[in-house]
Amino acid sequence: MRAPVRPIRGRWPRPLEARLGRAFRVDPLTILDDDADPSTFREAMSSTYVGDTIKITGSGRHAGADDLLIGALDLRQAAIVDVGASDGSTSVDLVERLGEFRSFTIADLYLTLRAVDVLGHTAFFDGQGRCTLVAGRRLAAWPGLSRPVALLYSPLISAARRRQARAREVLLLNPSARRLIASDPRVGYAVHDVFTPWTGQRPDVIKVANLLRRLYFSDQDLLRALRALHSSLPEGGHLLLVDNPRRKNTPPGVGLYRREGDHFTEVARSGHPEIADLVTLVGTGEPSLN
Ligand SMILES: C[S@@+](CC[C@H](N)C(=O)[O-])C[C@H]1O[C@@H](n2cnc3c(N)ncnc32)[C@H](O)[C@@H]1O
């Protein structure tokens, strides 16, 4: 549940934390630490609540999808883009398995925040200048989730706005992804919106995992995203869709599709990718959708 204020782990008496452990959150300032442990970083990053989708990700969650991709295609010369990659943890997993490839871009619409230190707190602002999170010594607060919390923190947020010139840019990439980018010139990152066509050199493969979900978007919007992805690929290029449903006993849904003319053709599939029905509508004009 998204409560607008949470106590920070390790800053309260132990018995209290032991009793109310689930209410506590990892220190949000972990995202400022280049040497943070990858899983603690993921936990802190997924609590930043940037944008309307969740940023939750996890290492090792795409093993089956990556198997399917590697088994179906020769990727040795491929330019690969992972759209909606969050902090890049799953991109790191795939790159580590690939060996040979031409380039790999970790892409997400929300890759940066600005952090301002003020009055013993750190306020985080998104690209639209909204204060998404305020981290103090004992409490983390999300003003966007509650009007009273926004009012309570408004003097502090106003003071932080006045100090914008001193803001630090925070890259929401996992330390493991940053290390990979620093050590492998084939790997980079980019801000990209899945609803817009890819600019620059066309990728041979686009992976989109846990972003194009009915949980987040209407069918019209999902189809709009699929059309943008189709136009981003060259003829014969591939789209990999991955869903990790959070329902118990529901295996991941994975679909690999090839751009052929104005539509996609299914190349391989495992489980039930949630929007497989919409993929078949690309290239069919303007079908009526619910
Ligand atoms: C649930 S996470 C999925 C992360 C990762 N792909 C995985 O499967 O673990 C969804 C990600 O999509 C990003 N996102 C949301 N809207 C987007 C958009 N319009 N274009 C690109 N990325 C977007 C979010 O910032 C978030 O990092």
Coordinates of C-alpha atoms and ligand atoms in Angstrom, one line a residue:
M1 CA 0.0 0.0 0.0
R2 CA 1.2 3.5 -0.8
A3 CA 1.0 5.3 2.6
P4 CA 2.1 9.0 2.3
V5 CA 4.5 8.8 5.2
R6 CA 6.7 5.9 6.3
P7 CA 9.2 5.4 9.1
I8 CA 12.8 4.7 7.9
R9 CA 14.3 1.4 8.8
G10 CA 17.1 1.4 11.4
R11 CA 16.2 4.8 12.8
W12 CA 13.7 3.8 15.4
P13 CA 13.8 1.7 18.6
R14 CA 14.3 -2.0 17.6
P15 CA 11.2 -3.3 19.4
L16 CA 9.0 -0.9 17.5
E17 CA 10.6 -1.9 14.2
A18 CA 10.3 -5.6 15.1
R19 CA 6.5 -5.1 15.7
L20 CA 5.8 -2.9 12.7
G21 CA 8.5 -4.1 10.4
R22 CA 6.3 -4.0 7.2
A23 CA 5.5 -0.4 7.7
F24 CA 9.2 0.6 7.5
R25 CA 11.0 1.6 4.3
V26 CA 14.7 1.4 3.4
D27 CA 16.4 4.8 3.6
P28 CA 15.5 6.7 0.4
L29 CA 19.0 8.3 0.4
T30 CA 20.4 4.9 -0.7
I31 CA 19.7 6.0 -4.3
L32 CA 22.4 8.7 -3.8
D33 CA 25.0 6.0 -3.0
D34 CA 27.1 4.8 -5.9
D35 CA 28.3 1.9 -3.9
A36 CA 24.9 0.8 -2.6
D37 CA 24.1 -2.9 -2.5
P38 CA 22.1 -3.6 -5.7
S39 CA 19.0 -5.1 -4.0
T40 CA 18.9 -2.3 -1.3
F41 CA 19.2 0.2 -4.2
R42 CA 16.2 -1.4 -6.0
E43 CA 14.1 -1.3 -2.8
A44 CA 14.9 2.4 -2.3
M45 CA 14.4 3.3 -6.0
S46 CA 11.1 1.5 -6.2
S47 CA 9.8 3.8 -3.4
T48 CA 10.5 7.0 -5.4
Y49 CA 7.1 6.8 -7.0
V50 CA 8.0 8.7 -10.2
G51 CA 5.4 8.6 -13.0
D52 CA 2.1 6.7 -12.9
T53 CA 3.5 3.2 -13.2
I54 CA 5.5 1.4 -10.5
K55 CA 9.3 1.2 -10.8
I56 CA 9.5 -2.2 -9.0
T57 CA 12.0 -4.5 -10.7
G58 CA 14.2 -7.4 -9.6
S59 CA 17.2 -9.3 -10.6
G60 CA 16.7 -12.7 -12.2
R61 CA 13.0 -12.2 -13.0
H62 CA 13.4 -12.6 -16.8
A63 CA 15.4 -15.8 -17.1
G64 CA 12.7 -17.6 -19.1
A65 CA 12.1 -14.6 -21.4
D66 CA 15.9 -14.2 -22.0
D67 CA 16.2 -17.9 -22.8
L68 CA 13.4 -17.6 -25.3
L69 CA 15.1 -14.6 -27.0
I70 CA 18.6 -16.1 -27.0
G71 CA 17.2 -19.4 -28.3
A72 CA 15.2 -17.8 -31.1
L73 CA 17.6 -15.2 -32.6
D74 CA 21.2 -14.8 -33.5
L75 CA 22.0 -11.6 -31.5
R76 CA 25.7 -11.3 -32.3
Q77 CA 25.3 -8.2 -34.4
A78 CA 22.1 -7.0 -32.8
A79 CA 21.4 -3.5 -31.4
I80 CA 19.1 -4.1 -28.5
V81 CA 17.0 -1.6 -26.5
D82 CA 15.2 -2.5 -23.2
V83 CA 12.4 0.0 -22.8
G84 CA 10.9 0.6 -19.4
A85 CA 14.0 -1.0 -17.9
S86 CA 13.6 0.8 -14.5
D87 CA 17.0 0.7 -12.8
G88 CA 18.4 -1.6 -15.4
S89 CA 18.7 -4.7 -13.2
T90 CA 17.1 -7.0 -15.7
S91 CA 19.1 -5.4 -18.5
V92 CA 22.3 -6.3 -16.6
D93 CA 21.0 -9.9 -16.4
L94 CA 20.4 -10.1 -20.2
V95 CA 23.7 -8.4 -21.1
E96 CA 25.6 -10.9 -18.9
R97 CA 24.1 -13.8 -20.8
L98 CA 24.6 -12.4 -24.3
G99 CA 28.3 -12.3 -24.8
E100 CA 28.4 -11.0 -28.3
F101 CA 26.1 -8.1 -29.4
R102 CA 26.5 -4.8 -31.1
S103 CA 24.9 -2.4 -28.6
F104 CA 22.5 -2.4 -25.7
T105 CA 20.5 0.6 -24.5
I106 CA 18.8 0.7 -21.1
A107 CA 15.9 3.0 -21.6
D108 CA 13.2 4.4 -19.4
L109 CA 11.0 7.5 -19.3
Y110 CA 11.9 8.2 -15.7
L111 CA 15.6 7.9 -15.3
T112 CA 16.5 11.0 -13.3
L113 CA 15.4 13.0 -10.3
R114 CA 16.8 16.2 -8.8
A115 CA 17.8 16.1 -5.1
V116 CA 18.0 19.2 -2.9
D117 CA 19.3 19.2 0.7
V118 CA 17.3 21.5 2.9
L119 CA 16.7 21.8 6.7
G120 CA 18.1 18.4 7.5
H121 CA 16.0 16.7 4.8
T122 CA 16.5 15.8 1.1
A123 CA 13.7 16.8 -1.3
F124 CA 13.5 14.9 -4.6
F125 CA 11.9 16.6 -7.7
D126 CA 10.8 14.9 -10.9
G127 CA 11.2 16.3 -14.5
Q128 CA 8.0 18.3 -14.2
G129 CA 9.3 20.0 -11.0
R130 CA 6.9 18.1 -8.7
C131 CA 8.3 17.1 -5.3
T132 CA 7.9 13.3 -5.3
L133 CA 9.6 12.5 -2.0
V134 CA 11.0 14.1 1.1
A135 CA 13.5 12.1 3.1
G136 CA 14.3 13.0 6.7
R137 CA 16.3 11.2 9.3
R138 CA 13.4 9.2 10.6
L139 CA 10.6 9.6 8.1
A140 CA 10.1 9.4 4.3
A141 CA 7.1 11.4 2.9
W142 CA 5.4 11.4 -0.5
P143 CA 3.6 14.8 -0.8
G144 CA 1.9 13.7 -4.1
L145 CA 0.0 11.0 -2.2
S146 CA -1.8 13.2 0.3
R147 CA -2.9 16.8 0.5
P148 CA -2.4 17.1 4.3
V149 CA 1.2 15.7 3.9
A150 CA 1.8 18.2 1.0
L151 CA 0.6 21.0 3.3
L152 CA 2.7 19.8 6.2
Y153 CA 5.8 19.7 4.1
S154 CA 5.1 22.8 2.0
P155 CA 7.5 25.2 3.9
L156 CA 10.3 22.7 3.4
I157 CA 9.5 22.0 -0.2
S158 CA 9.3 25.8 -0.9
A159 CA 12.7 26.2 0.7
A160 CA 14.0 23.4 -1.4
R161 CA 12.6 25.1 -4.6
R162 CA 14.5 28.2 -3.7
R163 CA 17.7 26.1 -3.6
Q164 CA 17.2 24.5 -7.0
A165 CA 20.5 25.9 -8.2
R166 CA 22.2 23.6 -5.7
A167 CA 20.2 20.5 -6.8
R168 CA 22.1 17.3 -7.7
E169 CA 20.9 15.1 -10.5
V170 CA 20.2 11.6 -9.4
L171 CA 20.5 8.8 -11.9
L172 CA 18.0 6.1 -11.1
L173 CA 20.2 3.3 -12.5
N174 CA 21.3 0.5 -10.2
P175 CA 25.0 0.6 -9.3
S176 CA 25.4 -2.8 -11.1
A177 CA 24.0 -1.1 -14.3
R178 CA 26.2 1.9 -13.9
R179 CA 29.3 -0.3 -13.4
L180 CA 28.3 -2.2 -16.6
I181 CA 27.9 1.0 -18.6
A182 CA 31.3 2.3 -17.3
S183 CA 33.1 -0.9 -18.2
D184 CA 31.4 -1.9 -21.5
P185 CA 31.3 0.7 -24.3
R186 CA 28.5 -1.2 -26.1
V187 CA 26.1 -0.5 -23.2
G188 CA 24.4 2.9 -22.6
Y189 CA 21.2 4.4 -21.4
A190 CA 18.6 6.8 -22.7
V191 CA 15.4 8.5 -21.7
H192 CA 12.7 7.2 -24.0
D193 CA 8.9 7.2 -24.0
V194 CA 7.4 3.9 -25.2
F195 CA 4.6 5.9 -26.9
T196 CA 7.0 7.7 -29.3
P197 CA 9.1 6.1 -32.1
W198 CA 12.7 5.5 -31.3
T199 CA 15.0 8.2 -32.7
G200 CA 18.5 7.5 -34.0
Q201 CA 19.7 4.2 -35.2
R202 CA 16.9 1.6 -35.4
P203 CA 17.3 -1.2 -32.9
D204 CA 17.1 -4.8 -34.2
V205 CA 15.4 -5.9 -31.0
I206 CA 13.2 -4.0 -28.5
K207 CA 12.4 -5.6 -25.2
V208 CA 9.5 -4.2 -23.1
A209 CA 8.9 -5.9 -19.8
N210 CA 6.2 -5.2 -17.3
L211 CA 5.3 -1.9 -18.8
L212 CA 2.6 -2.5 -21.5
R213 CA 0.0 -3.8 -19.0
R214 CA -3.7 -3.3 -18.8
L215 CA -3.0 -2.5 -15.2
Y216 CA -1.5 0.8 -16.3
F217 CA -2.9 1.7 -19.7
S218 CA -6.1 1.5 -21.8
D219 CA -6.3 -0.7 -24.9
Q220 CA -6.1 2.4 -27.1
D221 CA -2.9 3.5 -25.4
L222 CA -1.4 0.1 -25.5
L223 CA -2.1 -0.1 -29.2
R224 CA -0.6 3.3 -29.7
A225 CA 2.6 2.1 -27.9
L226 CA 2.7 -1.1 -30.1
R227 CA 2.4 1.0 -33.2
A228 CA 5.3 3.3 -32.0
L229 CA 7.3 0.1 -31.3
H230 CA 6.5 -1.3 -34.8
S231 CA 7.6 1.9 -36.5
S232 CA 10.8 1.9 -34.4
L233 CA 11.9 -1.5 -35.8
P234 CA 13.3 -2.2 -39.2
E235 CA 11.7 -4.8 -41.4
G236 CA 12.6 -8.2 -39.8
G237 CA 13.3 -6.5 -36.4
H238 CA 11.9 -8.1 -33.2
L239 CA 9.8 -7.1 -30.3
L240 CA 10.0 -9.0 -27.0
L241 CA 7.1 -8.5 -24.6
V242 CA 7.4 -9.8 -21.1
D243 CA 4.9 -9.9 -18.2
N244 CA 5.6 -11.1 -14.7
P245 CA 2.1 -11.3 -13.2
R246 CA 2.1 -10.8 -9.4
R247 CA -0.7 -13.4 -9.1
K248 CA 0.2 -16.6 -7.4
N249 CA 0.9 -19.6 -9.6
T250 CA 0.7 -17.5 -12.8
P251 CA 3.9 -18.1 -14.9
P252 CA 5.4 -15.2 -16.8
G253 CA 3.9 -14.4 -20.2
V254 CA 6.5 -13.9 -23.0
G255 CA 6.0 -13.2 -26.7
L256 CA 8.5 -12.6 -29.4
Y257 CA 7.3 -10.9 -32.5
R258 CA 8.9 -10.0 -35.9
R259 CA 8.0 -6.9 -37.9
E260 CA 6.8 -8.1 -41.2
G261 CA 5.4 -5.3 -43.4
D262 CA 2.7 -3.3 -41.5
H263 CA 2.2 -6.0 -38.8
F264 CA 3.9 -8.3 -36.3
T265 CA 4.2 -12.0 -36.7
E266 CA 4.6 -14.2 -33.7
V267 CA 7.9 -16.0 -33.6
A268 CA 7.8 -17.7 -30.2
R269 CA 5.7 -17.5 -27.1
S270 CA 5.7 -18.9 -23.6
G271 CA 2.7 -18.6 -21.3
H272 CA 0.1 -15.9 -22.2
P273 CA 1.5 -12.4 -22.9
E274 CA -1.3 -10.1 -21.6
I275 CA -1.6 -8.0 -24.8
A276 CA -0.9 -10.7 -27.4
D277 CA -4.4 -9.9 -28.8
L278 CA -3.5 -6.3 -29.3
V279 CA -0.3 -7.2 -31.1
T280 CA -2.3 -8.9 -33.8
L281 CA -4.2 -5.6 -34.3
V282 CA -1.2 -3.7 -35.4
G283 CA -1.5 -3.0 -39.1
T284 CA -5.2 -3.6 -39.3
G285 CA -6.2 0.1 -39.6
E286 CA -8.2 1.6 -36.7
P287 CA -10.1 -1.3 -35.0
S288 CA -12.7 -0.4 -32.5
L289 CA -11.5 -1.1 -29.0
N290 CA -13.2 -1.1 -25.6
Ligands
LIG1 C1 7.2 -2.2 -13.5 S1 8.6 -1.4 -14.1 C2 9.4 -2.7 -15.1 C3 10.8 -2.7 -15.0 C4 11.5 -3.9 -15.7 N1 11.3 -3.8 -17.1 C5 11.2 -5.2 -15.2 O1 10.4 -5.9 -15.8 O2 11.6 -5.5 -14.0 C6 8.0 -0.3 -15.4 C7 9.0 0.8 -15.8 O3 8.4 1.5 -16.9 C8 8.8 2.9 -16.8 N2 7.8 3.7 -17.6 C9 6.6 4.2 -17.3 N3 6.0 4.8 -18.3 C10 6.9 4.7 -19.3 C11 6.9 5.2 -20.7 N4 5.8 5.9 -21.1 N5 7.9 5.0 -21.5 C12 9.0 4.3 -21.0 N6 9.1 3.8 -19.7 C13 8.1 4.0 -18.9 C14 8.7 3.1 -15.3 O4 9.5 4.3 -15.0 C15 9.3 1.8 -14.8 O5 10.7 1.9 -14.6

